[in-house]
mmCIF file of C-alpha atoms in Angstrom:
data_model
loop_
_atom_site.group_PDB
_atom_site.id
_atom_site.type_symbol
_atom_site.label_atom_id
_atom_site.label_comp_id
_atom_site.label_asym_id
_atom_site.label_seq_id
_atom_site.Cartn_x
_atom_site.Cartn_y
_atom_site.Cartn_z
ATOM 1 C CA MET A 14 -20.901 11.560 -1.537
ATOM 2 C CA ALA A 15 -21.196 8.207 0.543
ATOM 3 C CA VAL A 16 -23.290 7.927 3.440
ATOM 4 C CA ILE A 17 -21.728 5.387 6.426
ATOM 5 C CA ALA A 18 -23.724 2.335 6.863
ATOM 6 C CA SER A 19 -26.237 1.986 9.992
ATOM 7 C CA SER A 20 -25.616 -1.118 10.393
ATOM 8 C CA PRO A 21 -22.941 -2.553 13.186
ATOM 9 C CA ASP A 22 -19.826 -1.220 11.956
ATOM 10 C CA PRO A 23 -16.402 -3.343 11.384
ATOM 11 C CA ILE A 24 -14.683 -0.567 13.109
ATOM 12 C CA ALA A 25 -14.789 -1.267 16.802
ATOM 13 C CA ALA A 26 -12.122 -0.794 19.862
ATOM 14 C CA ARG A 27 -9.488 -3.203 19.883
ATOM 15 C CA GLN A 28 -7.081 -1.784 22.409
ATOM 16 C CA PRO A 29 -3.726 -3.926 22.673
ATOM 17 C CA SER A 30 -1.386 -4.234 25.844
ATOM 18 C CA LEU A 31 1.270 -1.627 25.664
ATOM 19 C CA PRO A 32 5.263 -2.433 26.015
ATOM 20 C CA PRO A 33 6.884 -0.132 28.588
ATOM 21 C CA PRO A 34 8.161 2.969 27.022
ATOM 22 C CA ASN A 35 11.540 2.712 27.615
ATOM 23 C CA ASP A 36 13.027 4.663 24.215
ATOM 24 C CA SER A 37 11.385 5.024 20.872
ATOM 25 C CA SER A 38 11.649 1.085 19.793
ATOM 26 C CA ASN A 39 9.386 0.605 22.458
ATOM 27 C CA ARG A 40 6.650 2.507 21.738
ATOM 28 C CA ILE A 41 6.446 2.536 18.042
ATOM 29 C CA ARG A 42 4.175 -1.044 17.975
ATOM 30 C CA ALA A 43 1.971 0.883 20.110
ATOM 31 C CA ASP A 44 1.715 3.534 18.217
ATOM 32 C CA GLN A 45 0.783 1.176 14.981
ATOM 33 C CA TRP A 46 -2.884 0.947 15.452
ATOM 34 C CA HIS A 47 -3.127 -0.251 12.382
ATOM 35 C CA LEU A 48 -2.043 -3.904 12.820
ATOM 36 C CA VAL A 49 -4.724 -4.041 15.334
ATOM 37 C CA ALA A 50 -7.286 -2.688 13.278
ATOM 38 C CA LEU A 51 -6.433 -5.250 10.609
ATOM 39 C CA ASN A 52 -6.030 -8.148 12.800
ATOM 40 C CA SER A 53 -2.182 -8.364 11.512
ATOM 41 C CA ASP A 54 -1.254 -10.839 13.923
ATOM 42 C CA ALA A 55 -4.086 -13.427 13.182
ATOM 43 C CA ALA A 56 -3.083 -12.799 9.326
ATOM 44 C CA ASN A 57 0.524 -13.595 10.206
ATOM 45 C CA LYS A 58 -0.229 -17.119 11.612
ATOM 46 C CA ILE A 59 -1.399 -17.839 8.070
ATOM 47 C CA SER A 60 1.128 -16.185 6.257
ATOM 48 C CA GLN A 61 4.261 -14.174 6.640
ATOM 49 C CA GLY A 62 5.079 -12.979 3.024
ATOM 50 C CA GLU A 63 7.691 -15.998 2.583
ATOM 51 C CA GLY A 64 9.080 -15.873 -0.794
ATOM 52 C CA ILE A 65 7.736 -13.050 -1.880
ATOM 53 C CA THR A 66 10.003 -9.944 -3.024
ATOM 54 C CA VAL A 67 8.095 -6.259 -3.067
ATOM 55 C CA ALA A 68 9.722 -3.791 -5.183
ATOM 56 C CA VAL A 69 9.232 -0.172 -3.662
ATOM 57 C CA PRO A 70 10.161 2.424 -6.066
ATOM 58 C CA ASP A 71 10.284 5.307 -3.724
ATOM 59 C CA THR A 72 13.468 7.733 -2.465
ATOM 60 C CA GLY A 73 15.828 4.605 -1.436
ATOM 61 C CA VAL A 74 15.594 2.639 2.066
ATOM 62 C CA TYR A 75 17.866 2.975 4.890
ATOM 63 C CA PRO A 76 18.784 -0.408 6.122
ATOM 64 C CA HIS A 77 16.893 -0.142 9.565
ATOM 65 C CA PRO A 78 17.304 -2.957 12.185
ATOM 66 C CA ASP A 79 13.601 -3.551 12.058
ATOM 67 C CA LEU A 80 14.491 -4.426 8.370
ATOM 68 C CA ALA A 81 17.534 -6.345 8.545
ATOM 69 C CA GLY A 82 17.650 -9.515 6.405
ATOM 70 C CA ASN A 83 14.685 -8.431 4.445
ATOM 71 C CA LEU A 84 16.246 -5.682 2.187
ATOM 72 C CA LEU A 85 17.490 -6.690 -1.091
ATOM 73 C CA ARG A 86 20.150 -4.928 -2.998
ATOM 74 C CA GLY A 87 18.859 -2.634 -5.218
ATOM 75 C CA ILE A 88 19.695 0.084 -7.732
ATOM 76 C CA ASP A 89 19.617 3.745 -7.907
ATOM 77 C CA LEU A 90 17.864 5.293 -11.011
ATOM 78 C CA THR A 91 18.527 8.912 -10.119
ATOM 79 C CA ASN A 92 21.834 11.174 -10.363
ATOM 80 C CA GLY A 93 22.006 10.932 -6.551
ATOM 81 C CA GLY A 94 21.192 8.552 -3.543
ATOM 82 C CA GLY A 95 24.203 7.083 -2.037
ATOM 83 C CA GLY A 96 25.969 4.102 -3.563
ATOM 84 C CA GLY A 97 23.714 2.699 -6.253
ATOM 85 C CA ASP A 98 22.361 -0.204 -4.410
ATOM 86 C CA GLY A 99 19.028 1.357 -3.460
ATOM 87 C CA LYS A 100 20.126 1.372 0.449
ATOM 88 C CA ALA A 101 20.041 5.044 0.858
ATOM 89 C CA ASP A 102 17.823 6.817 1.722
ATOM 90 C CA GLN A 103 17.631 10.945 2.021
ATOM 91 C CA ASN A 104 13.633 11.515 2.682
ATOM 92 C CA SER A 105 12.586 8.709 4.709
ATOM 93 C CA HIS A 106 9.585 8.184 2.738
ATOM 94 C CA GLY A 107 10.371 4.959 1.142
ATOM 95 C CA THR A 108 12.059 3.688 4.259
ATOM 96 C CA GLY A 109 8.682 4.036 5.598
ATOM 97 C CA MET A 110 7.004 2.257 3.146
ATOM 98 C CA ALA A 111 9.464 -0.734 3.360
ATOM 99 C CA GLY A 112 8.415 -0.994 7.267
ATOM 100 C CA LEU A 113 4.772 -0.696 6.660
ATOM 101 C CA ILE A 114 5.214 -3.866 4.004
ATOM 102 C CA ALA A 115 7.750 -6.203 5.804
ATOM 103 C CA ALA A 116 9.764 -4.852 8.842
ATOM 104 C CA HIS A 117 9.813 -7.524 11.221
ATOM 105 C CA GLY A 118 10.766 -5.530 15.007
ATOM 106 C CA GLN A 119 13.059 -6.607 17.081
ATOM 107 C CA GLU A 120 13.297 -8.706 20.126
ATOM 108 C CA GLY A 121 10.368 -8.053 22.746
ATOM 109 C CA GLY A 122 7.713 -6.885 21.038
ATOM 110 C CA ARG A 123 10.346 -3.691 20.192
ATOM 111 C CA GLY A 124 10.381 -2.201 16.854
ATOM 112 C CA ALA A 125 8.006 -1.439 13.814
ATOM 113 C CA LYS A 126 6.388 -4.366 12.287
ATOM 114 C CA GLY A 127 4.914 -4.790 8.436
ATOM 115 C CA ILE A 128 2.103 -6.648 7.241
ATOM 116 C CA ALA A 129 4.490 -9.199 5.663
ATOM 117 C CA PRO A 130 6.716 -9.383 8.424
ATOM 118 C CA LYS A 131 8.987 -12.465 6.014
ATOM 119 C CA ALA A 132 8.792 -10.623 2.465
ATOM 120 C CA LYS A 133 11.855 -9.211 1.033
ATOM 121 C CA VAL A 134 11.783 -5.843 -0.094
ATOM 122 C CA LEU A 135 13.702 -4.419 -3.382
ATOM 123 C CA PRO A 136 14.652 -0.614 -3.086
ATOM 124 C CA ILE A 137 14.692 1.364 -5.920
ATOM 125 C CA VAL A 138 15.738 4.826 -5.607
ATOM 126 C CA SER A 139 13.471 6.964 -8.606
ATOM 127 C CA SER A 140 12.669 9.882 -6.614
ATOM 128 C CA GLY A 141 15.438 12.619 -5.483
ATOM 129 C CA ALA A 142 15.390 13.943 -1.821
ATOM 130 C CA ASP A 143 12.542 16.403 -2.259
ATOM 131 C CA ASN A 144 10.450 13.150 -3.062
ATOM 132 C CA GLN A 145 9.598 14.130 -7.197
ATOM 133 C CA SER A 146 10.133 11.631 -9.679
ATOM 134 C CA SER A 147 9.585 11.691 -13.304
ATOM 135 C CA ALA A 148 6.894 9.485 -15.154
ATOM 136 C CA ASP A 149 9.813 8.277 -17.065
ATOM 137 C CA ILE A 150 12.403 7.331 -14.084
ATOM 138 C CA LEU A 151 9.409 5.486 -12.680
ATOM 139 C CA GLY A 152 8.974 3.746 -15.545
ATOM 140 C CA ARG A 153 12.363 2.441 -15.681
ATOM 141 C CA ALA A 154 11.954 1.543 -11.355
ATOM 142 C CA ILE A 155 8.874 -0.662 -12.876
ATOM 143 C CA GLU A 156 10.833 -2.027 -15.702
ATOM 144 C CA TYR A 157 13.510 -3.277 -13.289
ATOM 145 C CA ALA A 158 11.445 -4.539 -10.528
ATOM 146 C CA VAL A 159 9.797 -6.812 -13.074
ATOM 147 C CA SER A 160 13.187 -8.358 -14.655
ATOM 148 C CA SER A 161 14.277 -8.475 -11.054
ATOM 149 C CA GLY A 162 11.522 -11.078 -10.329
ATOM 150 C CA ALA A 163 9.238 -8.909 -8.294
ATOM 151 C CA GLY A 164 5.699 -10.254 -7.491
ATOM 152 C CA VAL A 165 4.328 -6.994 -6.125
ATOM 153 C CA ILE A 166 5.116 -3.467 -7.145
ATOM 154 C CA SER A 167 4.260 -1.019 -4.699
ATOM 155 C CA ILE A 168 4.162 2.565 -6.068
ATOM 156 C CA SER A 169 3.510 4.843 -3.353
ATOM 157 C CA SER A 170 3.225 8.361 -5.292
ATOM 158 C CA ALA A 171 0.363 9.602 -7.847
ATOM 159 C CA GLY A 172 0.393 11.974 -10.820
ATOM 160 C CA GLY A 173 0.820 11.754 -14.361
ATOM 161 C CA SER A 174 2.002 9.801 -16.885
ATOM 162 C CA SER A 175 4.014 9.061 -19.754
ATOM 163 C CA PRO A 176 4.013 6.708 -22.553
ATOM 164 C CA ALA A 177 7.127 4.958 -21.102
ATOM 165 C CA LEU A 178 5.556 4.404 -17.852
ATOM 166 C CA ARG A 179 2.347 3.347 -19.337
ATOM 167 C CA ARG A 180 3.758 0.905 -21.694
ATOM 168 C CA ALA A 181 6.079 -0.125 -18.117
ATOM 169 C CA ILE A 182 2.962 -0.320 -16.264
ATOM 170 C CA ARG A 183 1.103 -2.742 -18.791
ATOM 171 C CA GLU A 184 4.234 -4.955 -19.183
ATOM 172 C CA ALA A 185 4.210 -5.412 -15.567
ATOM 173 C CA LEU A 186 0.532 -6.395 -15.472
ATOM 174 C CA LEU A 187 1.017 -8.784 -18.270
ATOM 175 C CA ALA A 188 4.158 -10.401 -16.896
ATOM 176 C CA ASN A 189 1.762 -11.324 -13.452
ATOM 177 C CA VAL A 190 2.936 -8.936 -11.192
ATOM 178 C CA VAL A 191 0.627 -7.233 -8.637
ATOM 179 C CA VAL A 192 0.851 -3.321 -9.356
ATOM 180 C CA VAL A 193 -0.536 -1.043 -6.261
ATOM 181 C CA ALA A 194 -0.770 2.543 -6.554
ATOM 182 C CA ALA A 195 -1.821 5.385 -4.228
ATOM 183 C CA ALA A 196 -4.831 7.375 -5.510
ATOM 184 C CA GLY A 197 -3.393 10.501 -4.303
ATOM 185 C CA ASN A 198 -3.674 13.062 -1.716
ATOM 186 C CA ARG A 199 -6.003 16.611 -1.499
ATOM 187 C CA PRO A 200 -5.422 19.059 -1.581
ATOM 188 C CA GLY A 201 -2.574 18.508 -4.013
ATOM 189 C CA ASP A 202 -4.312 16.009 -6.320
ATOM 190 C CA THR A 203 -8.178 16.252 -7.158
ATOM 191 C CA GLU A 204 -8.495 13.152 -8.919
ATOM 192 C CA VAL A 205 -6.758 9.447 -9.096
ATOM 193 C CA GLY A 206 -3.493 10.107 -10.350
ATOM 194 C CA TYR A 207 -1.853 7.733 -12.479
ATOM 195 C CA PRO A 208 -0.175 4.773 -12.612
ATOM 196 C CA ALA A 209 -3.486 4.041 -9.617
ATOM 197 C CA SER A 210 -6.041 5.430 -12.578
ATOM 198 C CA GLU A 211 -4.721 2.659 -15.206
ATOM 199 C CA ASP A 212 -6.600 -0.451 -15.655
ATOM 200 C CA GLY A 213 -5.550 -3.089 -14.036
ATOM 201 C CA VAL A 214 -3.711 -1.556 -11.188
ATOM 202 C CA LEU A 215 -4.773 -1.821 -7.833
ATOM 203 C CA ALA A 216 -5.719 2.038 -6.713
ATOM 204 C CA VAL A 217 -5.799 2.296 -2.694
ATOM 205 C CA GLY A 218 -7.645 5.271 -0.566
ATOM 206 C CA GLY A 219 -7.632 5.575 2.863
ATOM 207 C CA VAL A 220 -9.494 5.705 6.029
ATOM 208 C CA ASP A 221 -9.100 6.969 9.591
ATOM 209 C CA LYS A 222 -8.634 5.428 12.914
ATOM 210 C CA PHE A 223 -12.711 5.482 13.051
ATOM 211 C CA GLY A 224 -12.768 3.584 9.405
ATOM 212 C CA VAL A 225 -13.983 6.857 8.189
ATOM 213 C CA HIS A 226 -12.761 7.987 4.794
ATOM 214 C CA ALA A 227 -9.468 9.960 5.208
ATOM 215 C CA THR A 228 -10.216 13.625 4.073
ATOM 216 C CA VAL A 229 -6.612 13.409 2.526
ATOM 217 C CA SER A 230 -7.555 10.572 0.296
ATOM 218 C CA VAL A 231 -8.647 11.265 -2.977
ATOM 219 C CA THR A 232 -11.986 9.749 -4.488
ATOM 220 C CA GLY A 233 -12.978 8.542 -7.894
ATOM 221 C CA PRO A 234 -14.394 5.803 -10.147
ATOM 222 C CA GLU A 235 -10.639 3.973 -10.106
ATOM 223 C CA VAL A 236 -10.771 3.530 -6.270
ATOM 224 C CA ASP A 237 -10.426 -0.350 -5.443
ATOM 225 C CA VAL A 238 -9.990 -0.799 -1.437
ATOM 226 C CA VAL A 239 -9.081 1.485 1.193
ATOM 227 C CA ALA A 240 -6.969 1.219 4.125
ATOM 228 C CA PRO A 241 -5.581 3.129 7.423
ATOM 229 C CA ALA A 242 -3.635 6.217 5.783
ATOM 230 C CA VAL A 243 -3.660 8.499 9.081
ATOM 231 C CA ASP A 244 -0.698 8.625 11.515
ATOM 232 C CA ILE A 245 0.688 5.736 10.271
ATOM 233 C CA TYR A 246 3.894 4.985 12.231
ATOM 234 C CA SER A 247 6.949 2.894 10.388
ATOM 235 C CA THR A 248 10.860 2.941 10.064
ATOM 236 C CA SER A 249 12.764 5.920 9.022
ATOM 237 C CA ILE A 250 16.199 6.718 8.063
ATOM 238 C CA ASP A 251 18.626 6.646 11.053
ATOM 239 C CA GLY A 252 17.053 3.861 12.888
ATOM 240 C CA LYS A 253 14.542 6.347 13.923
ATOM 241 C CA TYR A 254 10.786 5.911 13.112
ATOM 242 C CA ARG A 255 8.392 8.198 11.393
ATOM 243 C CA LYS A 256 4.663 9.041 11.228
ATOM 244 C CA GLY A 257 3.032 9.535 8.165
ATOM 245 C CA THR A 258 -0.526 10.738 6.685
ATOM 246 C CA GLY A 259 -1.519 9.924 3.438
ATOM 247 C CA THR A 260 -2.471 7.017 0.731
ATOM 248 C CA SER A 261 1.204 6.230 0.405
ATOM 249 C CA ASP A 262 1.009 4.871 3.443
ATOM 250 C CA ALA A 263 -2.469 2.639 2.603
ATOM 251 C CA THR A 264 -0.696 1.818 -0.432
ATOM 252 C CA ALA A 265 2.325 0.074 1.322
ATOM 253 C CA ILE A 266 -0.222 -1.299 3.684
ATOM 254 C CA VAL A 267 -2.247 -2.795 0.656
ATOM 255 C CA ALA A 268 1.196 -4.151 -1.065
ATOM 256 C CA GLY A 269 2.259 -5.934 2.272
ATOM 257 C CA ALA A 270 -1.869 -7.732 2.372
ATOM 258 C CA ALA A 271 -0.673 -8.879 -1.515
ATOM 259 C CA ALA A 272 2.383 -10.233 -0.618
ATOM 260 C CA LEU A 273 0.502 -12.320 2.188
ATOM 261 C CA ILE A 274 -1.741 -13.832 -0.419
ATOM 262 C CA ARG A 275 0.816 -14.608 -2.888
ATOM 263 C CA SER A 276 2.992 -16.275 -0.329
ATOM 264 C CA LYS A 277 0.102 -18.215 0.571
ATOM 265 C CA TYR A 278 -1.631 -18.817 -2.957
ATOM 266 C CA PRO A 279 1.976 -19.251 -4.485
ATOM 267 C CA HIS A 280 0.127 -20.028 -7.987
ATOM 268 C CA LEU A 281 -2.582 -17.637 -8.278
ATOM 269 C CA PRO A 282 -2.803 -14.991 -10.583
ATOM 270 C CA ALA A 283 -1.929 -11.713 -9.944
ATOM 271 C CA ARG A 284 -5.708 -10.888 -11.321
ATOM 272 C CA GLU A 285 -7.060 -13.187 -9.065
ATOM 273 C CA VAL A 286 -4.877 -11.400 -6.099
ATOM 274 C CA ALA A 287 -6.183 -8.059 -6.504
ATOM 275 C CA HIS A 288 -10.002 -10.214 -6.251
ATOM 276 C CA ARG A 289 -9.259 -11.748 -3.513
ATOM 277 C CA LEU A 290 -8.424 -7.765 -1.534
ATOM 278 C CA THR A 291 -11.296 -6.538 -3.245
ATOM 279 C CA ALA A 292 -14.061 -9.467 -2.715
ATOM 280 C CA THR A 293 -13.432 -10.027 0.817
ATOM 281 C CA ALA A 294 -13.101 -5.940 1.494
ATOM 282 C CA ILE A 295 -15.338 -4.453 4.078
ATOM 283 C CA ASP A 296 -18.071 -2.816 2.910
ATOM 284 C CA LYS A 297 -17.968 0.811 4.221
ATOM 285 C CA GLY A 298 -20.229 3.946 2.829
ATOM 286 C CA ALA A 299 -23.069 3.474 0.382
ATOM 287 C CA PRO A 300 -23.838 -0.321 -0.276
ATOM 288 C CA GLY A 301 -21.628 -1.886 -2.797
ATOM 289 C CA ARG A 302 -18.688 -0.018 -4.609
ATOM 290 C CA ASP A 303 -18.645 3.444 -3.982
ATOM 291 C CA ASP A 304 -15.904 6.415 -5.250
ATOM 292 C CA GLU A 305 -14.768 6.752 -1.312
ATOM 293 C CA TYR A 306 -14.120 3.524 -0.087
ATOM 294 C CA GLY A 307 -14.172 1.311 -3.393
ATOM 295 C CA TYR A 308 -15.224 -2.005 -2.183
ATOM 296 C CA GLY A 309 -14.232 -1.157 1.069
ATOM 297 C CA VAL A 310 -11.618 -1.321 3.845
ATOM 298 C CA ILE A 311 -8.976 -4.379 3.504
ATOM 299 C CA ASP A 312 -9.651 -7.484 5.589
ATOM 300 C CA LEU A 313 -6.303 -9.477 5.814
ATOM 301 C CA VAL A 314 -7.745 -12.928 7.343
ATOM 302 C CA ALA A 315 -10.398 -12.873 4.926
ATOM 303 C CA ALA A 316 -8.374 -12.481 1.851
ATOM 304 C CA LEU A 317 -6.399 -15.467 3.365
ATOM 305 C CA THR A 318 -9.004 -17.940 4.107
ATOM 306 C CA ALA A 319 -12.194 -16.781 2.238
ATOM 307 C CA ASP A 320 -13.517 -19.323 -0.730
ATOM 308 C CA VAL A 321 -13.495 -16.632 -3.381
ATOM 309 C CA PRO A 322 -15.083 -18.276 -6.839
ATOM 310 C CA PRO A 323 -12.253 -17.005 -9.544
ATOM 311 C CA LEU A 324 -12.951 -13.745 -11.581
ATOM 312 C CA GLY A 325 -13.595 -16.061 -14.714
ATOM 313 C CA PHE A 326 -12.545 -14.705 -18.677
ATOM 314 C CA GLU A 327 -12.922 -10.698 -17.713
ATOM 315 C CA SER A 328 -9.648 -10.204 -15.949
ATOM 316 C CA VAL A 329 -9.295 -7.552 -13.068
ATOM 317 C CA SER A 330 -5.364 -7.055 -14.549
ATOM 318 C CA ALA A 331 -6.003 -7.133 -18.245
ATOM 319 C CA PRO A 332 -4.610 -3.613 -18.983
ATOM 320 C CA ALA A 333 -6.844 -1.560 -21.091
ATOM 321 C CA GLY A 334 -5.958 -0.524 -24.666
ATOM 322 C CA ALA A 335 -2.850 1.755 -25.279
ATOM 323 C CA GLY A 336 -3.615 5.851 -25.173
ATOM 324 C CA SER A 337 -1.867 8.983 -25.737
ATOM 325 C CA ALA A 338 -0.056 10.275 -22.374
ATOM 326 C CA THR A 339 1.673 13.344 -20.960
ATOM 327 C CA ALA A 340 4.853 13.285 -19.561
ATOM 328 C CA THR A 341 4.570 14.713 -16.067
ATOM 329 C CA GLY A 342 6.252 14.175 -12.862
ATOM 330 C CA ASN A 343 4.703 11.979 -9.805
ATOM 331 C CA ARG A 344 4.425 13.247 -6.355
ATOM 332 C CA PRO A 345 4.389 11.250 -3.108
ATOM 333 C CA SER A 346 1.209 10.732 -1.615
ATOM 334 C CA ASP A 347 1.525 10.850 2.032
ATOM 335 C CA GLU A 348 2.552 13.610 4.217
ATOM 336 C CA SER A 349 5.073 12.945 7.557
ATOM 337 C CA ASP A 350 7.026 14.654 10.159
ATOM 338 C CA GLY A 351 9.717 12.352 9.314
ATOM 339 C CA ALA A 352 10.797 12.414 12.767
ATOM 340 C CA THR A 353 11.410 9.732 15.920
ATOM 341 C CA ALA A 354 8.062 8.842 16.945
ATOM 342 C CA ARG A 355 7.125 10.644 20.095
ATOM 343 C CA GLY A 356 4.520 8.936 22.725
ATOM 344 C CA LEU A 357 1.589 7.042 21.801
ATOM 345 C CA VAL A 358 -1.235 7.722 19.669
ATOM 346 C CA THR A 359 -4.673 7.814 20.754
ATOM 347 C CA PHE A 360 -6.153 4.729 19.831
ATOM 348 C CA GLY A 361 -9.425 5.773 18.027
ATOM 349 C CA VAL A 362 -12.193 2.632 17.142
ATOM 350 C CA ILE A 363 -10.179 0.024 15.178
ATOM 351 C CA LEU A 364 -11.374 -2.830 13.050
ATOM 352 C CA ALA A 365 -13.195 -6.055 15.043
ATOM 353 C CA ALA A 366 -12.504 -9.559 14.258
ATOM 354 C CA GLY A 367 -14.403 -11.673 12.449
ATOM 355 C CA VAL A 368 -16.329 -9.800 10.100
ATOM 356 C CA GLY A 369 -18.108 -12.030 7.780
ATOM 357 C CA TRP A 370 -18.878 -10.896 3.631
ATOM 358 C CA ALA A 371 -22.015 -12.510 2.201
ATOM 359 C CA VAL A 372 -21.857 -11.533 -1.581
ATOM 360 C CA LEU A 373 -18.783 -10.768 -3.502
ATOM 361 C CA ALA A 374 -18.960 -7.705 -5.659
ATOM 362 C CA ARG A 375 -17.492 -8.197 -9.002
ATOM 363 C CA ARG A 376 -14.620 -5.784 -10.032
ATOM 364 C CA ARG A 377 -16.273 -3.578 -12.607
ATOM 365 C CA ARG A 378 -14.317 -2.857 -15.882
ATOM 366 C CA ARG A 379 -13.094 0.863 -16.373
ATOM 367 C CA GLY A 380 -13.940 2.850 -19.409
ATOM 368 C CA ASP A 381 -11.326 4.771 -20.936
ATOM 369 C CA ASP A 382 -8.851 6.321 -18.343
ATOM 370 C CA PRO A 383 -9.287 10.335 -18.160
ATOM 371 C CA PRO A 384 -6.647 12.179 -19.671
ATOM 372 C CA PRO A 385 -3.840 12.456 -16.976
ATOM 373 C CA ARG A 386 -3.343 15.068 -14.335
ATOM 374 C CA ILE A 387 -0.488 17.279 -14.846
ATOM 375 C CA SER A 388 1.683 17.188 -11.650
ATOM 376 C CA ARG A 389 3.043 20.762 -10.385
#
């Protein structure tokens, strides 16, 4: 088990001023502790994700007021889910993920805000109301995202794979798309699921308000970075708000970070976008990369401003050789109450600004993927 570093922890108190608690849209911004923890306001002075489309294969995205203008016409790849444009959500999971990526809130600091508030969201219904998706449908969703010009694909699910899904993921990587995926959640998951386990996919774990490994987050050698994953507030269906806990939320946050980088550095290859996130992450746990934190907690400002040497010949996003797979379903990587936000969360200790980094940890190539886990 990784040991918490004894040096000054980069997770330190930074409490925002709170808006008047008139209604849920007023309270929600204060509840979004992860924005303060990640110094999102400072990052958004550098980039807001303009010109970048983030595909969200999930339960669909409800046209929430906080996403007005940022929601593209998508597609429904299931038998249900509404009118076929992706703008229907019977579960709230997809709407929550979209809000974490690209919500812009409302006037007066009301409503939810995403990491990349000027990015566009491409909604793809690949899961039903029970938030379960087959590997093949997810594969079709990835193909649609690539053909639609998405620069980032945010996959907030983890599970098994199929030949079609593996092929779609590898083709997305070859098409210069940043693919971000959830590591998975305990106790249902015991190892990093697919597609996070695929070489070249940015695998995301989670931390709590104190910057400590979230107990819900699966660990493993495939974990690349971590992001806030506990009591994460975002948009929900019917104009309401939700609170989620799990690596789904952390994944959407990292996808938003990738959109910021792609917007500021439009000619940077996908593998270098991923490298910026791993190379500038704030080291946690045992020195260097470890199975709980990967390379550490993402640092939005450093990822946008640091002088990061290129990877060179060894590509972070070069797909591994093809292998056999078992067709299984994918499961959501978070748990949420799906309800309107109720009151303020207790603010823990959160990221301090100005934390530097000295050594760029070169991402290690993975060996062969372990056999896919069979989802139940």
